mmCIF file of C-alpha atoms and ligand atoms in Angstrom:
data_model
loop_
_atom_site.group_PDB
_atom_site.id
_atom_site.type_symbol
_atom_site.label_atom_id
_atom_site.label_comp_id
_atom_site.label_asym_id
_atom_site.label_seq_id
_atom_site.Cartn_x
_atom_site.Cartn_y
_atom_site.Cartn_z
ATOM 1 C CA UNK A 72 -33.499 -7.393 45.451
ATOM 2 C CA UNK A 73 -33.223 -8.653 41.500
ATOM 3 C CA UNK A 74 -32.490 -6.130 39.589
ATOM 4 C CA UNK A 75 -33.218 -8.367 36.155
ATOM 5 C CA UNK A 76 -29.256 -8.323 35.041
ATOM 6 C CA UNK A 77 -29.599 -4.592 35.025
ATOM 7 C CA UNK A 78 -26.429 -3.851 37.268
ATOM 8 C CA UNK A 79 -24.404 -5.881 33.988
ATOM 9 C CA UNK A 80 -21.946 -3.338 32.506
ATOM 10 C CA UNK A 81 -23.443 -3.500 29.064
ATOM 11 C CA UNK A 82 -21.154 -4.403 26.427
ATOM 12 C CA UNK A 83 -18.328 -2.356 24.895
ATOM 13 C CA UNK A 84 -15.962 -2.706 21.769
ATOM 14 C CA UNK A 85 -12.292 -0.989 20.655
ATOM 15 C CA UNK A 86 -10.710 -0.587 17.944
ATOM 16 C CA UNK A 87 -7.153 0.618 18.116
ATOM 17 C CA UNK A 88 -5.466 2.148 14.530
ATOM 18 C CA UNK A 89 -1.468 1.310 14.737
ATOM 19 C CA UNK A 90 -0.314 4.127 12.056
ATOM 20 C CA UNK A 91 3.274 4.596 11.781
ATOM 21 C CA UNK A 92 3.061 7.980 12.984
ATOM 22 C CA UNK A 93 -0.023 8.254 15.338
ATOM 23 C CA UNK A 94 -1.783 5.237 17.168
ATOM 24 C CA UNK A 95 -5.431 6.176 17.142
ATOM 25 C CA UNK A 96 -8.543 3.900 19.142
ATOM 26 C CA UNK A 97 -12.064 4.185 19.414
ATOM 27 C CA UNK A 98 -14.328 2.717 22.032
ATOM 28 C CA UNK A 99 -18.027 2.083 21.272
ATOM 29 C CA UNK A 100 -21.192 0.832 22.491
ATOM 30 C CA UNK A 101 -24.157 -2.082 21.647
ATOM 31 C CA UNK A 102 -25.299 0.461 19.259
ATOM 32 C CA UNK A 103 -22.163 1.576 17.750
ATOM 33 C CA UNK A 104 -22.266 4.716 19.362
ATOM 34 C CA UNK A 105 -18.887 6.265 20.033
ATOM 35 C CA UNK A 106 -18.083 6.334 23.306
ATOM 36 C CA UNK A 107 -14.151 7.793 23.441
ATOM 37 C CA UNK A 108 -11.315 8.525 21.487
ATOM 38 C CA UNK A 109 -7.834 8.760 22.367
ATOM 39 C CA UNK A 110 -4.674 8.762 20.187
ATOM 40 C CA UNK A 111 -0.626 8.443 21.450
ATOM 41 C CA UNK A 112 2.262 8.789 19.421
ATOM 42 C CA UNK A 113 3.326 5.359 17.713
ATOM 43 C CA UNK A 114 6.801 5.624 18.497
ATOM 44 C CA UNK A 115 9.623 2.497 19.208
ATOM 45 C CA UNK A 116 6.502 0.379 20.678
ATOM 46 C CA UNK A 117 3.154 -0.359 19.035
ATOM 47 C CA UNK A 118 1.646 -2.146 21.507
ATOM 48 C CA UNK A 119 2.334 0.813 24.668
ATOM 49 C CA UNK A 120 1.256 3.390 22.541
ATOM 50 C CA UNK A 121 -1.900 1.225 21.829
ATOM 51 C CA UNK A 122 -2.720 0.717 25.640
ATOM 52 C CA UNK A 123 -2.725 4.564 26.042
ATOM 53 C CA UNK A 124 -4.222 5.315 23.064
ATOM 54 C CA UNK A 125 -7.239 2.785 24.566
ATOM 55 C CA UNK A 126 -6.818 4.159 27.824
ATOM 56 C CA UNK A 127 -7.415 7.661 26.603
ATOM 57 C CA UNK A 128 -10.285 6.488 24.990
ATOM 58 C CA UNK A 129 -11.278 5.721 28.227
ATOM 59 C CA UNK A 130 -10.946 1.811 28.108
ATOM 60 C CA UNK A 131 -8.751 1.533 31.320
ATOM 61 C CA UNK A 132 -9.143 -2.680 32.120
ATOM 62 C CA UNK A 133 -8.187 -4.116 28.599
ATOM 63 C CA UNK A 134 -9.430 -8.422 29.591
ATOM 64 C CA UNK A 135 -13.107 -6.688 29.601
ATOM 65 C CA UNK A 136 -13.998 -5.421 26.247
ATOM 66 C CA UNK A 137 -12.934 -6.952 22.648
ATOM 67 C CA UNK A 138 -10.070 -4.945 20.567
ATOM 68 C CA UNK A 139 -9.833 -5.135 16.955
ATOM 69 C CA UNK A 140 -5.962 -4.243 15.843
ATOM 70 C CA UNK A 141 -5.366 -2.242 12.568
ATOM 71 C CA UNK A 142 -2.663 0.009 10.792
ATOM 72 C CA UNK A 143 0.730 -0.840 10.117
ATOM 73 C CA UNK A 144 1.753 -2.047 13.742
ATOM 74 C CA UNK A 145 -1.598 -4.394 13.906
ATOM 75 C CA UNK A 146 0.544 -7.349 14.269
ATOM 76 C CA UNK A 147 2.174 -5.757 17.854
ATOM 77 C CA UNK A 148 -0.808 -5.530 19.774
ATOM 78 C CA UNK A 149 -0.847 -9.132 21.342
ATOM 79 C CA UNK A 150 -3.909 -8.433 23.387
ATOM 80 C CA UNK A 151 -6.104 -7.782 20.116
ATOM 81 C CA UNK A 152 -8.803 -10.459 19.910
ATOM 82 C CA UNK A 153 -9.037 -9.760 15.608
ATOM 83 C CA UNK A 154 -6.336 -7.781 13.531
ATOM 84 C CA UNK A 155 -8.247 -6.841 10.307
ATOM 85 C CA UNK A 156 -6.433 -5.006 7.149
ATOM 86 C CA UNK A 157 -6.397 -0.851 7.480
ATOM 87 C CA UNK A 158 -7.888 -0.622 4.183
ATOM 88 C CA UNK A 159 -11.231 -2.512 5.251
ATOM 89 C CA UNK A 160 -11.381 -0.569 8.538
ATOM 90 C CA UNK A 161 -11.187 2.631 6.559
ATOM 91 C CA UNK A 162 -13.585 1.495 4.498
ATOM 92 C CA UNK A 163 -15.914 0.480 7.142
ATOM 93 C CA UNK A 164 -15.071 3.729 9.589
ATOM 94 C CA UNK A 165 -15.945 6.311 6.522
ATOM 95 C CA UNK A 166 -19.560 4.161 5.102
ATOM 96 C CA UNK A 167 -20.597 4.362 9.143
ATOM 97 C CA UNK A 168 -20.240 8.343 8.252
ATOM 98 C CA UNK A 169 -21.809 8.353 4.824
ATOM 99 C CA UNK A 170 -23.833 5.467 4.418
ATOM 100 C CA UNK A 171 -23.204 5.657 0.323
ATOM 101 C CA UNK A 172 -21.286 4.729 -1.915
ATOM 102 C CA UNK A 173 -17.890 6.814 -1.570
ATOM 103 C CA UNK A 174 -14.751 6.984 -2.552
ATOM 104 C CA UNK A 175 -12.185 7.492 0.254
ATOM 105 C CA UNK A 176 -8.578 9.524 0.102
ATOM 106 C CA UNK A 177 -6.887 8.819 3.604
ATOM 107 C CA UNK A 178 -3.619 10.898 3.778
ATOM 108 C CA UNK A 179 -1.638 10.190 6.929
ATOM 109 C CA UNK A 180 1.826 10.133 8.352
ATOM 110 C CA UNK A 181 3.827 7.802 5.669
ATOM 111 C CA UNK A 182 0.992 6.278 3.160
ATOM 112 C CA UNK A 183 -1.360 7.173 1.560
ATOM 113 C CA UNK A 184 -4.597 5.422 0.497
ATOM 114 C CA UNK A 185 -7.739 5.867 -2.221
ATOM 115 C CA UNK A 186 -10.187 2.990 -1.409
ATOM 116 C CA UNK A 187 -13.468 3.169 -3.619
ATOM 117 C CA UNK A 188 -16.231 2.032 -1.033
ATOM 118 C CA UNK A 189 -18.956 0.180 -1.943
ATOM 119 C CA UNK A 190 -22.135 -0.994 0.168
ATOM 120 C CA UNK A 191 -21.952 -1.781 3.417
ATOM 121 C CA UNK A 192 -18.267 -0.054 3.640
ATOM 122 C CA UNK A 193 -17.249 -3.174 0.875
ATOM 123 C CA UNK A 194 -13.723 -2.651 -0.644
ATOM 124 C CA UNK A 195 -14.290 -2.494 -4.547
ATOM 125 C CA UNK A 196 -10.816 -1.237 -5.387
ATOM 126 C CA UNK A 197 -7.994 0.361 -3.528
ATOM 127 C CA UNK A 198 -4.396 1.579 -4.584
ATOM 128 C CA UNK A 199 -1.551 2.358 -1.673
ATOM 129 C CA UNK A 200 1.716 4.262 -1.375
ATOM 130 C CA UNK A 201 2.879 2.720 1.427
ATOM 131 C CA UNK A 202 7.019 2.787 -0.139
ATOM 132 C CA UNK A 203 7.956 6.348 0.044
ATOM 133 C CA UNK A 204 6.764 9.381 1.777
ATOM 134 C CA UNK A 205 5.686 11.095 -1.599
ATOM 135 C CA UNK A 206 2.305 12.773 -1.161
ATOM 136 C CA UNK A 207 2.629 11.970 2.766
ATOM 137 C CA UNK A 208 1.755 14.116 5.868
ATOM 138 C CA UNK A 209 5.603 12.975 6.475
ATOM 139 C CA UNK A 210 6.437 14.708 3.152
ATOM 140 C CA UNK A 211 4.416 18.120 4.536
ATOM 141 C CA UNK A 212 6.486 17.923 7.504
ATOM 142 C CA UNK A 213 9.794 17.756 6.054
ATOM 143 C CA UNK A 214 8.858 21.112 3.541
ATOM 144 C CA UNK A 215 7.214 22.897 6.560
ATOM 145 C CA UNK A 216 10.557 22.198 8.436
ATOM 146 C CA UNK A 217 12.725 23.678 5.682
ATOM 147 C CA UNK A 218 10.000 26.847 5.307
ATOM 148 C CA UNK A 219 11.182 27.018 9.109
ATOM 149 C CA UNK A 220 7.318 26.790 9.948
ATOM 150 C CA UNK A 221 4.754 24.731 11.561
ATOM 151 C CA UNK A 222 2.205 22.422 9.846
ATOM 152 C CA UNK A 223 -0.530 24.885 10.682
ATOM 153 C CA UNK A 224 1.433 28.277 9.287
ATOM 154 C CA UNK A 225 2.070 25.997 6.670
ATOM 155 C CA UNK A 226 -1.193 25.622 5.668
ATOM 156 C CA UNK A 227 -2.235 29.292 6.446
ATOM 157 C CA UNK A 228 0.698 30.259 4.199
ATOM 158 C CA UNK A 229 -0.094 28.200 1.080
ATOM 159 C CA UNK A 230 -3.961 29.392 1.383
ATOM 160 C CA UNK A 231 -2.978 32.893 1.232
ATOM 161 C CA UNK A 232 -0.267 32.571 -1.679
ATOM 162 C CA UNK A 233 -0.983 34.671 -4.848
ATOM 163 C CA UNK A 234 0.464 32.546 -7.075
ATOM 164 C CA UNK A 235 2.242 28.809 -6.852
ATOM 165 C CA UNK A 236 5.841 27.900 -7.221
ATOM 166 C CA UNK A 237 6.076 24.759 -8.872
ATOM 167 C CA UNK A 238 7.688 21.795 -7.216
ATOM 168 C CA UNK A 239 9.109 19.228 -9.759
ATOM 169 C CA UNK A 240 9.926 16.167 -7.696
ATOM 170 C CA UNK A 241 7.491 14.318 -5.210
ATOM 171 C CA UNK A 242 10.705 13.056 -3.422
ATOM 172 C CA UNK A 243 11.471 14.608 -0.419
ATOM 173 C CA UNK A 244 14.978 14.799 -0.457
ATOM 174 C CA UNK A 245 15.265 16.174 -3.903
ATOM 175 C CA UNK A 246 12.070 18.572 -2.911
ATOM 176 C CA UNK A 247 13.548 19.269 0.808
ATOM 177 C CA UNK A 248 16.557 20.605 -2.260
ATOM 178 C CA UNK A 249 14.205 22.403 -4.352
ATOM 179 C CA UNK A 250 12.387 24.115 -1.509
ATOM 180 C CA UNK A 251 16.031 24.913 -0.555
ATOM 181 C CA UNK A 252 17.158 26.427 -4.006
ATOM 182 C CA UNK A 253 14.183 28.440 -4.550
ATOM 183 C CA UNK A 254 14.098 30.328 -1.050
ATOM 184 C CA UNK A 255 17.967 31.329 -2.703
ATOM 185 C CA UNK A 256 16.503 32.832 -5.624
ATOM 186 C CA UNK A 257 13.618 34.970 -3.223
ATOM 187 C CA UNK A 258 11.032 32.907 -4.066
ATOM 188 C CA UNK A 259 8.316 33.655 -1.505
ATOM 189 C CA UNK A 260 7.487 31.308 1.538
ATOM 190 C CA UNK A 261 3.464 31.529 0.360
ATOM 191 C CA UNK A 262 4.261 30.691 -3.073
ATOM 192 C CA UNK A 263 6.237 27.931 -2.433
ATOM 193 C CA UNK A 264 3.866 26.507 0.356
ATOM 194 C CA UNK A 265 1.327 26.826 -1.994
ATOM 195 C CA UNK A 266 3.201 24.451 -5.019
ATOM 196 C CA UNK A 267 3.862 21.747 -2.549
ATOM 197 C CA UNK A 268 0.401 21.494 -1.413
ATOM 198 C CA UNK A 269 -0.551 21.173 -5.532
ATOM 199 C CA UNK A 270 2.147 18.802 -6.203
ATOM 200 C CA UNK A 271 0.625 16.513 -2.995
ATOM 201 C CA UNK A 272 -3.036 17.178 -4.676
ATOM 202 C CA UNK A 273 -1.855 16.043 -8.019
ATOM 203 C CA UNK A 274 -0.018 12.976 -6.614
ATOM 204 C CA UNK A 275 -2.945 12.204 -4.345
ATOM 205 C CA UNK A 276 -5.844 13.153 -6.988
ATOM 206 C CA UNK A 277 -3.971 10.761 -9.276
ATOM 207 C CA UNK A 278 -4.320 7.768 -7.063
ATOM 208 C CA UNK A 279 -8.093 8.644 -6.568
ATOM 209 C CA UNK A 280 -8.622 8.558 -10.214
ATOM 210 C CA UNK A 281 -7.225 5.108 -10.000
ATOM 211 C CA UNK A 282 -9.845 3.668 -8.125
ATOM 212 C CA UNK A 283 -12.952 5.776 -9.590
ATOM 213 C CA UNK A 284 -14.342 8.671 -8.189
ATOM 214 C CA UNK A 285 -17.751 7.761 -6.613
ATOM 215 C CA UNK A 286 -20.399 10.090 -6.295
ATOM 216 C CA UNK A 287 -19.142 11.559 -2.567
ATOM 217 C CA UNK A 288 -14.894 11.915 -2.519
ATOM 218 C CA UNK A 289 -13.973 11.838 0.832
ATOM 219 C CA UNK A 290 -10.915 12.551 2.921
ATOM 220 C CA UNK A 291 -9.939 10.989 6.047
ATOM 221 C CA UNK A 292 -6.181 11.049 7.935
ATOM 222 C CA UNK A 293 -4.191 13.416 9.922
ATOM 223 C CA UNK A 294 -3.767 15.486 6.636
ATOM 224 C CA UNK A 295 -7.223 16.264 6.514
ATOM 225 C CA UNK A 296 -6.849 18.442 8.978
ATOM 226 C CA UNK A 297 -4.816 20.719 6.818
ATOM 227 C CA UNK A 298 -7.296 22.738 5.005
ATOM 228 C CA UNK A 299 -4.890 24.188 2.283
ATOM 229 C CA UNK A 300 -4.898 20.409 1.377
ATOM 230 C CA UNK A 301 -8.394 19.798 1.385
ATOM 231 C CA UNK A 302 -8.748 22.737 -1.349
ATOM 232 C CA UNK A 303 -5.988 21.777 -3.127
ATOM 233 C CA UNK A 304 -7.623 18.115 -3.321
ATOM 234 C CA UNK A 305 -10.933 19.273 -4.270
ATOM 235 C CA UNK A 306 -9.206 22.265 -7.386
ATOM 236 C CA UNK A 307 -7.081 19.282 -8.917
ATOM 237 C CA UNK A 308 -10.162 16.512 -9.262
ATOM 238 C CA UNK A 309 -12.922 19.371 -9.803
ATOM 239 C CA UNK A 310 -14.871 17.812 -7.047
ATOM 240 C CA UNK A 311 -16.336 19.047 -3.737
ATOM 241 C CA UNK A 312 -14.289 16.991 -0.248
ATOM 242 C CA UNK A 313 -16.297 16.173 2.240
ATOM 243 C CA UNK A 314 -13.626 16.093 4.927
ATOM 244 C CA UNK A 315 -15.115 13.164 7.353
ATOM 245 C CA UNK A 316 -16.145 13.682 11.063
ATOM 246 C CA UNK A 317 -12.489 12.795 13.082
ATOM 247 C CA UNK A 318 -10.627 12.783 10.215
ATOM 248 C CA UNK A 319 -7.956 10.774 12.017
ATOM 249 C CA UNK A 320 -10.284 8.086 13.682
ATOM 250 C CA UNK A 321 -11.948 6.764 10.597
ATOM 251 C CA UNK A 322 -9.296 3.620 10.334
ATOM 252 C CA UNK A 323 -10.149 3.036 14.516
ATOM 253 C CA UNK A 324 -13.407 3.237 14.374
ATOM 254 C CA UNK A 325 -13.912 1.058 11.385
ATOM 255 C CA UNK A 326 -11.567 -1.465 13.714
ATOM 256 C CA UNK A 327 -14.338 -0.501 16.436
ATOM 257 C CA UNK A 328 -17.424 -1.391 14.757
ATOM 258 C CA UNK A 329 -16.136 -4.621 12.687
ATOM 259 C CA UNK A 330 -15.203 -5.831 16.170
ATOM 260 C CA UNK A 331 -18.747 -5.147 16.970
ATOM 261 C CA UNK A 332 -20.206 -6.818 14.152
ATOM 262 C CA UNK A 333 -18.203 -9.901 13.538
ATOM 263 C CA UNK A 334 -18.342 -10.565 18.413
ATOM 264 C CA UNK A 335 -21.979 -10.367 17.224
ATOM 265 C CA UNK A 336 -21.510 -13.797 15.289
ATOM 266 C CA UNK A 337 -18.493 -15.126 16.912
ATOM 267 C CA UNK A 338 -18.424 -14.321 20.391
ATOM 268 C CA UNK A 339 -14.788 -14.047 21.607
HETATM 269 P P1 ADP B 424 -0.698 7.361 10.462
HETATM 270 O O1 ADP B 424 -1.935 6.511 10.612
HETATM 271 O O2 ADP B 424 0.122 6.996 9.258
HETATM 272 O O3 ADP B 424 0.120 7.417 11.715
HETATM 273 P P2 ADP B 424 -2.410 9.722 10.679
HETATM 274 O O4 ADP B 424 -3.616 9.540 9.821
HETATM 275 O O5 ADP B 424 -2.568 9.546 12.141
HETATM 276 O O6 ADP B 424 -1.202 8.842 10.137
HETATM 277 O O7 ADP B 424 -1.838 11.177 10.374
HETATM 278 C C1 ADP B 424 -0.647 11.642 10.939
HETATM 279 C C2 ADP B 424 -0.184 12.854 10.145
HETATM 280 O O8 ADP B 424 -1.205 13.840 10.116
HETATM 281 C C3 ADP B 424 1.018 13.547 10.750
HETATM 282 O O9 ADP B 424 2.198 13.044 10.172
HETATM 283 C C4 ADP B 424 0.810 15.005 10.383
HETATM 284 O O10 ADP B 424 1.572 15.293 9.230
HETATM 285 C C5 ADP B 424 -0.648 15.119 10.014
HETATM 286 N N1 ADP B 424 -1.389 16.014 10.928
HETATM 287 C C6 ADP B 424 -1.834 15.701 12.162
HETATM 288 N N2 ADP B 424 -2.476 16.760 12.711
HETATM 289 C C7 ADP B 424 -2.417 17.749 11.782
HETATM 290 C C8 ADP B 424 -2.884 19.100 11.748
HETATM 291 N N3 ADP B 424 -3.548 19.647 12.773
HETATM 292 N N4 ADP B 424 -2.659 19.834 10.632
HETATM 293 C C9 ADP B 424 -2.003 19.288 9.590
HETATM 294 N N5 ADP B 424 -1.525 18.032 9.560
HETATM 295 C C10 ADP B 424 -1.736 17.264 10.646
#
């Protein structure tokens, strides 16, 4: 019996998010629904920890579905049919999510990016630390590490500091110091917690200033998942954050639905 070209597996596309910390990839539909997500650890190889961030996305036979390659390790994945910049997927992911002009603070494992978004998820103007961990979730890590804590106490303890300690330097060796020095004087845990989050916020609000702050500021990246950041953010640029949906997706799935629209003109 015919069944019209209904038994066709309709047509799927990935993007996969190379980050120097996490690898991140999004499978999604015609429509550019979201279909999966699935993230690995980037470690020593790019390209494995892209196949299992795709396969935990649930894209298991690679040869049948377009991948668009983004991040830092974009040039590893050999299989990727497109490698496009991260700053255009980012741009792309977070308009699919606001449909407005926006502009976009992405904080994630060792850069960090403000990208004011234009229509249609057009770049208008972006500025990237991308040379040192300053203002980094890498930078978080380290200070969490010498509060002998975890990101997520870290967070709870800055949110529920009375008053801030202030941190001086935005390097993390001469912070990792100060962090150090200050514990030796009593200083509490809270308090200090509490000035490292500001002095990421002021960095961070800085570089969002840069580009022009739209009329939505929005935060995407594994940092927006620490919500003693997100305040801090939104006190230093006297603005409200709207953290985006899958904070740490928003690169991938930009990657996801570029691959979507440009196999749409150019079929692979
Ligand atoms: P990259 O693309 O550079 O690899 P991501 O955007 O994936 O970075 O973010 C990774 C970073 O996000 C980690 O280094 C970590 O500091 C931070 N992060 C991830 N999950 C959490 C969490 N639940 N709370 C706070 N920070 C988090």
């Amino acid at each position: 019996m015919e069944d019209g070209g209904a038994s066709r597996s309709p047509r799927r596309y990935a993007g996969v998010d190379v980050g120097s910390t996490a690898t991140k990839a999004v499978l999604v539909d015609e429509a550019g629904t979201v279909l999966g997500r699935g993230l690995a650890p980037t470690g020593i190889s790019g390209e494995k920890a892209a196949r299992r961030a795709l396969e935990a996305a649930g894209l298991t036979d690679l040869d049948a579905v377009p991948v668009a390659a983004t991040g830092y390790g974009r040039e590893l994945v050999d299989f990727a049919a497109r490698r496009i910049t991260e700053i255009t997927c980012h741009a792309r992911g977070a308009f699919a999510q606001r449909v407005a002009e926006l502009t976009l603070i992405d904080i994630g494992g060792q850069d960090t990016k403000a990208v004011a978004v234009g229509p249609g998820g057009s770049v208008r103007r972006f500025v990237m630390n991308d040379r040192c961990a300053a203002g980094t979730g890498r930078f978080l890590e380290v200070m969490a590490r010498a509060l002998e804590t975890d990101l997520e106490r870290f967070s709870a303890l800055a949110s529920g500091a009375e008053k801030a300690s202030r941190i001086n330097s935005m390097c993390t060796v001469f912070a990792e110091s100060e962090v150090i020095g200050l514990l030796a004087r009593g200083a509490s845990r809270a308090g200090i917690a509490r000035g490292l989050v500001e002095a990421v916020a002021e960095r961070v609000s800085g570089m969002a200033r840069k580009v022009g702050l739209l009329e939505t500021v929005a935060l995407s990246g594994g940092v927006a998942l620490n919500p003693a950041v997100v305040v801090a953010l939104a006190d230093a640029l006297g603005r409200r954050i709207a953290v985006l949906d899958d904070p740490q997706y928003v690169g991938a799935l930009g990657a996801a639905l570029l691959c979507r629209e440009r196999s749409a003109n150019r079929p692979t």
